[in-house]
XYZ file of C-alpha atoms in Angstrom:
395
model
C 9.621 16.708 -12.127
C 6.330 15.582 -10.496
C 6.310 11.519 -10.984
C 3.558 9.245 -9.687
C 5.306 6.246 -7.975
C 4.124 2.514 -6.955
C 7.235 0.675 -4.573
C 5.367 -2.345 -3.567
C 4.476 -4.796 -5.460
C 4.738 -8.680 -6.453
C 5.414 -10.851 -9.365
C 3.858 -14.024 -10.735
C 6.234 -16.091 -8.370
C 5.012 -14.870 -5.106
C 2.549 -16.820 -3.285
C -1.313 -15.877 -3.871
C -0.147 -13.827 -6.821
C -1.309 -13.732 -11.030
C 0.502 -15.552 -12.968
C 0.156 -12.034 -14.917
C 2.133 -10.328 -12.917
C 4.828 -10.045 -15.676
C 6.608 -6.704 -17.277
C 4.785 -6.850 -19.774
C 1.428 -6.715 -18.492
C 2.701 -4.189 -15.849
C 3.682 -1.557 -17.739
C 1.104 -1.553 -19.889
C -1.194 -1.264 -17.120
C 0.414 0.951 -14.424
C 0.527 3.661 -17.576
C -3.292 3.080 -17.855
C -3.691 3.735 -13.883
C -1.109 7.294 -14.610
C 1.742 6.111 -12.821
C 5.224 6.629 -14.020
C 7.551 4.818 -11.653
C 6.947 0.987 -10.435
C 8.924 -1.233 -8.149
C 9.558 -4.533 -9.541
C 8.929 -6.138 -6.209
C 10.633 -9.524 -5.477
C 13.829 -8.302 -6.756
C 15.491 -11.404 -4.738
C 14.040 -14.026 -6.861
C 16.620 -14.731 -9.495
C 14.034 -15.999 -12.227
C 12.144 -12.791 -11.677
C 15.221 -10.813 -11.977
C 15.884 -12.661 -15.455
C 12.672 -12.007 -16.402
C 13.386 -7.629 -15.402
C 16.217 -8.171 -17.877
C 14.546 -9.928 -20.462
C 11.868 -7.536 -20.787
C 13.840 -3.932 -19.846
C 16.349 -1.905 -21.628
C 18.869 -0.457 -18.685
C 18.623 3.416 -18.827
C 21.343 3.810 -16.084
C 21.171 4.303 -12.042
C 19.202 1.229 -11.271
C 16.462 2.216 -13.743
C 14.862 -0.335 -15.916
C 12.255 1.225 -18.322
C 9.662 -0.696 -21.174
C 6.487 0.560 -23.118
C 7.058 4.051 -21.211
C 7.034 2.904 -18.055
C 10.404 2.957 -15.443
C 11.008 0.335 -12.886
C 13.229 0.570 -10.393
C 14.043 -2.751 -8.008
C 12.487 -3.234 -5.054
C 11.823 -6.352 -3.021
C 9.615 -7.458 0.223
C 11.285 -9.919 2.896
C 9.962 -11.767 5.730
C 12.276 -11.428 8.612
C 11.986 -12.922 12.181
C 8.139 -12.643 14.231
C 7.058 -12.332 10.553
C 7.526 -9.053 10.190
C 7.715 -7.661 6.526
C 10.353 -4.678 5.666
C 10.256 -3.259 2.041
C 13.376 -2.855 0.543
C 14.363 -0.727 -2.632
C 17.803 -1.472 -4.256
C 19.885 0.401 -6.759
C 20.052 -2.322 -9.135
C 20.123 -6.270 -10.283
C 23.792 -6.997 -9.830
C 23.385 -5.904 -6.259
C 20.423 -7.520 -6.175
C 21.485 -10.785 -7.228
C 24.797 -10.028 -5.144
C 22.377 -9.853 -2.135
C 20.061 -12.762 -2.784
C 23.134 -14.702 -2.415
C 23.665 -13.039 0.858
C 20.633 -13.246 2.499
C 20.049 -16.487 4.749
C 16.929 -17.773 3.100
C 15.588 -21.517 2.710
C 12.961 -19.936 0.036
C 14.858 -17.426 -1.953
C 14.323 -19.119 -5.032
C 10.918 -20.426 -4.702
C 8.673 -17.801 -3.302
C 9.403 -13.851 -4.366
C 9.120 -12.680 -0.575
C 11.970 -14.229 0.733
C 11.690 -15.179 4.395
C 14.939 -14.885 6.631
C 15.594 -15.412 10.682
C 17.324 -12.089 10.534
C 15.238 -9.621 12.850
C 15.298 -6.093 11.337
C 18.217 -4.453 12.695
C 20.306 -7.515 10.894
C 18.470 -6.891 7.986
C 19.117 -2.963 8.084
C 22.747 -3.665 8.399
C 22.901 -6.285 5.553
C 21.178 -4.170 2.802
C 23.057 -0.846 4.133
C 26.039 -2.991 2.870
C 24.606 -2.286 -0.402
C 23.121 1.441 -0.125
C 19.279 -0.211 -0.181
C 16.835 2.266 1.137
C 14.967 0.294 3.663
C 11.629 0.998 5.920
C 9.011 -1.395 7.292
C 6.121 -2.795 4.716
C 2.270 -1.741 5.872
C 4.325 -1.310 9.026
C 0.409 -1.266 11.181
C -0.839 -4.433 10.040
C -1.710 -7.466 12.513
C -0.482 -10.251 10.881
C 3.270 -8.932 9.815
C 3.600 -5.343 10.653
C 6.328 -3.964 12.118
C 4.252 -2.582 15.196
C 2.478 -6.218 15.607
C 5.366 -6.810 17.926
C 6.868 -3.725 18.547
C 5.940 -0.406 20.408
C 9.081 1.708 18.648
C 10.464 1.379 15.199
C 13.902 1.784 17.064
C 13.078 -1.156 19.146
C 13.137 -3.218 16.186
C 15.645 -1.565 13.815
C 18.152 -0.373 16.202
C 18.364 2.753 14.269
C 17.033 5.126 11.516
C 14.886 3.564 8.440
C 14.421 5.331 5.500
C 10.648 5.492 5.233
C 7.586 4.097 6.700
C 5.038 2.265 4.388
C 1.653 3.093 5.697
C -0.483 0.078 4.447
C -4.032 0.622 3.153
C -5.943 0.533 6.829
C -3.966 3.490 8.118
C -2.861 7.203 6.620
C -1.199 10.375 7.594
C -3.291 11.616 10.260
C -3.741 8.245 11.880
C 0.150 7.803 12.186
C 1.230 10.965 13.289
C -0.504 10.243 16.513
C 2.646 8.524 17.038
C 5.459 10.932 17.930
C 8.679 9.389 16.848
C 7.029 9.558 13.165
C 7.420 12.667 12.751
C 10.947 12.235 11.638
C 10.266 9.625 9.052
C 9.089 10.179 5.409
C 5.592 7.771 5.052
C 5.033 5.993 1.712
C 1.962 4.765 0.490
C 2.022 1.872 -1.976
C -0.537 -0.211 -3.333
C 1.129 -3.976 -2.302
C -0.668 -5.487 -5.531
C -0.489 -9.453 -6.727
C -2.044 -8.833 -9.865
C -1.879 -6.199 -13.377
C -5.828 -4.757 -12.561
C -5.418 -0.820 -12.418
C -7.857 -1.358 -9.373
C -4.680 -3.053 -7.988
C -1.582 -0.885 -9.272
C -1.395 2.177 -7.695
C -4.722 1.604 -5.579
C -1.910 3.753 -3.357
C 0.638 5.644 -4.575
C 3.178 8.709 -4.084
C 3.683 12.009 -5.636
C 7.086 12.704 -5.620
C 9.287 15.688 -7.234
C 12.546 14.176 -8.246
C 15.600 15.494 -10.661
C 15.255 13.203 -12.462
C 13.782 9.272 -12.687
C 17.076 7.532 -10.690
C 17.773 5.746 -7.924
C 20.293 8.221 -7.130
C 17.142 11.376 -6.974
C 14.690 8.161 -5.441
C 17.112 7.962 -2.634
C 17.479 11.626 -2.182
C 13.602 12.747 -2.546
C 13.143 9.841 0.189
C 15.752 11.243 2.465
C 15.184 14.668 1.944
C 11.153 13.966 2.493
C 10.152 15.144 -1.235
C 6.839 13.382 -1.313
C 4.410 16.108 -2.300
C 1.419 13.929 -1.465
C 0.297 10.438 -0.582
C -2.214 8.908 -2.097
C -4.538 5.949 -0.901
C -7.957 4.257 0.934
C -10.057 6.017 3.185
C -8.225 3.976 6.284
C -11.691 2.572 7.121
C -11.904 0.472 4.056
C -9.001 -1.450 4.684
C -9.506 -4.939 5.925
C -7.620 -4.835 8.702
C -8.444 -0.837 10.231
C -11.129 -2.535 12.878
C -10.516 -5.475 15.468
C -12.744 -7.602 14.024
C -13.190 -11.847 13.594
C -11.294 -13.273 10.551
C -14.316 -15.840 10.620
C -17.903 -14.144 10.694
C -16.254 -10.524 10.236
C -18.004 -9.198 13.252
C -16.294 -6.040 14.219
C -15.899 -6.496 18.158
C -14.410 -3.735 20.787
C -10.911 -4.792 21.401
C -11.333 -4.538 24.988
C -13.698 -7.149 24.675
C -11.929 -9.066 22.765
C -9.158 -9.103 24.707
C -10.996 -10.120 27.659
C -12.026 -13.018 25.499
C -8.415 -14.098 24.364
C -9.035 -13.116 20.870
C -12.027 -15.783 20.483
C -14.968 -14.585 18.982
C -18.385 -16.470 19.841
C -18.445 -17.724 16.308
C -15.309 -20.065 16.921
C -13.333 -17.468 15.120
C -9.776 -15.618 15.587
C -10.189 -12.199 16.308
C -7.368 -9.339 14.895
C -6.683 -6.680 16.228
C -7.272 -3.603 14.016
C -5.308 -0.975 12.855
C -7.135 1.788 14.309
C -6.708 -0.042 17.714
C -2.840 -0.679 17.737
C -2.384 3.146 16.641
C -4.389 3.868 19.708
C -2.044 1.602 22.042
C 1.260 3.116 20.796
C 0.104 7.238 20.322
C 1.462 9.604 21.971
C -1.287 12.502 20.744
C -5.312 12.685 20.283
C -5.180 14.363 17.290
C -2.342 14.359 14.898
C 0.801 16.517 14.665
C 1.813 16.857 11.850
C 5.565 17.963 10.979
C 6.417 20.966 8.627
C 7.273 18.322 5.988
C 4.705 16.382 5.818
C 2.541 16.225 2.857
C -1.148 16.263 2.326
C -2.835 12.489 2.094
C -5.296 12.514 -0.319
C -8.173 9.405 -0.251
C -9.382 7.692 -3.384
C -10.604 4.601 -4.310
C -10.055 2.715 -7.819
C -12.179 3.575 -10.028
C -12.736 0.308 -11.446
C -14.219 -0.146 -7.451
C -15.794 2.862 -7.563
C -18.029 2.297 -10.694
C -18.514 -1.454 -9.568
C -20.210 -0.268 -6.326
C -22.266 2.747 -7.788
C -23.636 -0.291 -10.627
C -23.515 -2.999 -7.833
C -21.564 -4.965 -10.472
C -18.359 -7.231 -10.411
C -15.028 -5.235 -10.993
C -14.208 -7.181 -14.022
C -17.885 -6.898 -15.619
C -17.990 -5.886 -18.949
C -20.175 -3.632 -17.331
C -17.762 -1.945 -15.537
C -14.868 -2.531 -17.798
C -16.536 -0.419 -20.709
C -17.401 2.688 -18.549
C -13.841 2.551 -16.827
C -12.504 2.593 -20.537
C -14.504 5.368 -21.857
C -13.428 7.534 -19.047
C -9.716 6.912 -19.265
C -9.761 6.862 -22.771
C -11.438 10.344 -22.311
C -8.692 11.659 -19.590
C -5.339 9.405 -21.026
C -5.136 7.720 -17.319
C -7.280 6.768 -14.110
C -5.566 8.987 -11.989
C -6.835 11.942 -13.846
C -9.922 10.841 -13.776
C -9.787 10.445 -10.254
C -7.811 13.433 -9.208
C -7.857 16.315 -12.359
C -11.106 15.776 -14.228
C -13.573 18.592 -14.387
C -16.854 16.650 -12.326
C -19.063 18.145 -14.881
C -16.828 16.410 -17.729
C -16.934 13.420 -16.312
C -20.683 13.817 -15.742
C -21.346 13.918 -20.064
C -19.897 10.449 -19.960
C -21.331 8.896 -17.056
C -23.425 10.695 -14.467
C -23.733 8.282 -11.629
C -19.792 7.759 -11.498
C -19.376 12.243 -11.537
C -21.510 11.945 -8.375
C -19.258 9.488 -6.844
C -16.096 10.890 -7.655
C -17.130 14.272 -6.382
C -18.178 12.356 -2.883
C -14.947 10.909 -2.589
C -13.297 14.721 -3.822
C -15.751 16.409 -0.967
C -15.344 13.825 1.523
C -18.807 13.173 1.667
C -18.705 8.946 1.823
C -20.830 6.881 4.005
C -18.434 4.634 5.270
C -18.961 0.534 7.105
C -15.179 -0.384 7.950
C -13.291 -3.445 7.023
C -11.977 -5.642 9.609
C -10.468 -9.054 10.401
C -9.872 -9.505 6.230
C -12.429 -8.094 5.355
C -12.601 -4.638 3.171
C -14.776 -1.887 4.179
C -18.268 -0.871 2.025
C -19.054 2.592 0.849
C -22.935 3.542 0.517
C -22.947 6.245 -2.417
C -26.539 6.733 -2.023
C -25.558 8.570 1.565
C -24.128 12.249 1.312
C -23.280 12.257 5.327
C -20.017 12.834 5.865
C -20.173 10.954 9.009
C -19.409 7.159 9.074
C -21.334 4.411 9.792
C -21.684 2.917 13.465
C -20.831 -0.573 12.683
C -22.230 -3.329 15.086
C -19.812 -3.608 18.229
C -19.961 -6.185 20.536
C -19.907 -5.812 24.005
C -19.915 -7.631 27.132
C -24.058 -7.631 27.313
C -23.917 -9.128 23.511
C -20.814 -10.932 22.929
């Protein structure tokens, strides 16, 4: 069976998170987006893991299901250099058994745990428990794996699971980097709050025997993800080295040169696209035999707020993204399976946008230093932007 999956996510108790980020708004809404399996996220958090039980009948192998919709527990921690690894675990006893393991001053306060263990003490602590484990957005500048490490090995010691992409990087960007190819990439959407622009924003398509932790573990292993699904890299906030001030995308040689000060007074991060660059091993990517397509979308709640140039949560927006899902039972088939000219008799403008996005035919100014990137509909160039670089003449 073909199931649309969502690992990472948060609830109400971790930090910069909706209070709304209960079960019962989550189901409700990830069956909206067209997704069938969600992490719980911050399955350490022993209120949180109350609150799974509370709202969830148990349907057996770590499964948790409500309103149609099948969690299975997964958690985010903070180990040492910052560094965030996503965890997914078979079910609440061992959760709670391994919240009481894990060295943690914040375990019960914030639902992203932060520990001193470094990742290869983490790895052997949650193998203890037969946790699938990989690192989270493992690309990212601030607590990516590959912020402080040139090898996955070098920080693990061994083998992960899986590799979460993030939403600044994708397939063909990390397969420039040849010890990937023996790892199976997830793409989740990392969301703090119940919008469908948030669930599922990335997701995978996986064929499992059935919805288990048992045939999660195995499709994971076995690399049975028959596509990922997320951003065009380039909108992510973090793809370009870039100031986390003024936003001005800089060349990273330049600011390197310039210890990471932009003129502004600002801290400049280093982007995605640059620390892929540092760490490849190929040009172009290579791609193993196992390796599934990566497919880019965007929200459609997004999508219909930048064709209208209106706020996400307009009523505006809100009514058209209704009529269409209402039209197609979920936003993924809108995004994905919808005839264009079908979803041209309800709203013409948003047809033309989808169909850019489905042809690959988006005008494109990245997202850097926190910042997401902007897509110009008007545009039907394929090719992207140039965004402004400094250099030394105009730094």
């Amino acid at each position: 069976m073909l199931v649309n999956s969502d690992f990472h996510i948060h609830s109400c108790f971790s930090m910069a998170s909706s209070k709304d980020m209960l079960i019962k708004n989550i189901a409700p809404k990830a069956k909206l987006k067209g997704l069938n399996l969600m992490g719980t996220g911050d399955g350490l958090h022993p209120k949180w893991l109350d609150i799974i039980e509370e709202s969830t009948t148990y349907s057996g192998d770590g499964i948790y299901s409500t309103e149609d919709m099948d969690f299975v527990i997964t958690t985010e921690i903070e180990g040492k250099n910052k560094i965030h690894h996503l965890i997914i675990i078979p079910d609440i006893d061992i959760a709670r058994e391994l919240s009481e393991k894990l060295p943690s001053k914040n375990k019960g306060i914030d639902g992203r745990p932060k520990t001193h263990l470094g990742g290869a003490e983490i790895l052997e602590l949650v193998r203890q428990y037969d946790c699938l484990i990989g690192p989270a957005h493992a690309f990212t500048p601030w607590t990516g794996m590959y912020k402080s490490f040139d090898s996955i090995y070098d920080c693990y010691g061994a083998k992960v699971d899986f590799v979460e992409l993030g939403l600044s990087a994708d397939t063909n960007m990390a397969d420039t980097v040849a010890e990937l190819k023996d790892f199976t990439f997830l793409s989740n959407s990392d969301a703090h709050s119940p919008w469908p622009h948030r669930l599922g924003r990335e997701f995978n398509q996986m064929e499992l025997e059935d919805i288990s932790f048992s045939s999660i573990k195995y499709a994971i292993k076995h690399s049975n993800i028959k596509a990922n699904y997320g951003l065009v890299p380039n909108l992510g906030k973090y793809h370009m080295t870039a100031c986390t001030k003024c936003f001005k995308i800089i060349d990273p040689e330049i600011a390197q040169k310039n210890k990471m000060k932009c003129d502004c007074g600002g801290r400049i991060k280093k982007g995605v696209d640059y620390r892929i660059f540092e760490i490849s091993d190929f040009k172009s990517p290579k791609h193993p035999d196992f390796r599934p397509p990566y497919i880019h979308l965007m929200p459609l709640a997004e999508l219909i707020s930048t064709v209208y140039d209106k706020g996400v949560t307009t009523k505006t927006v809100q009514n058209i993204w209704q009529k269409l899902v209402d039209n197609f039972a979920n936003e993924i088939n809108v995004l994905i399976n919808a005839e264009i000219s079908d979803i041209e008799k309800i709203d013409s403008k948003v047809s033309e946008a989808i169909e850019a996005f489905r042809n690959n035919t988006i005008d494109i100014t990245p997202g850097g230093g926190g910042k997401y990137g902007e897509i110009n509909f008007k545009s039907s160039v394929k090719e992207e932007k140039s965004p402004k670089v400094l250099t030394l003449d105009n730094f």
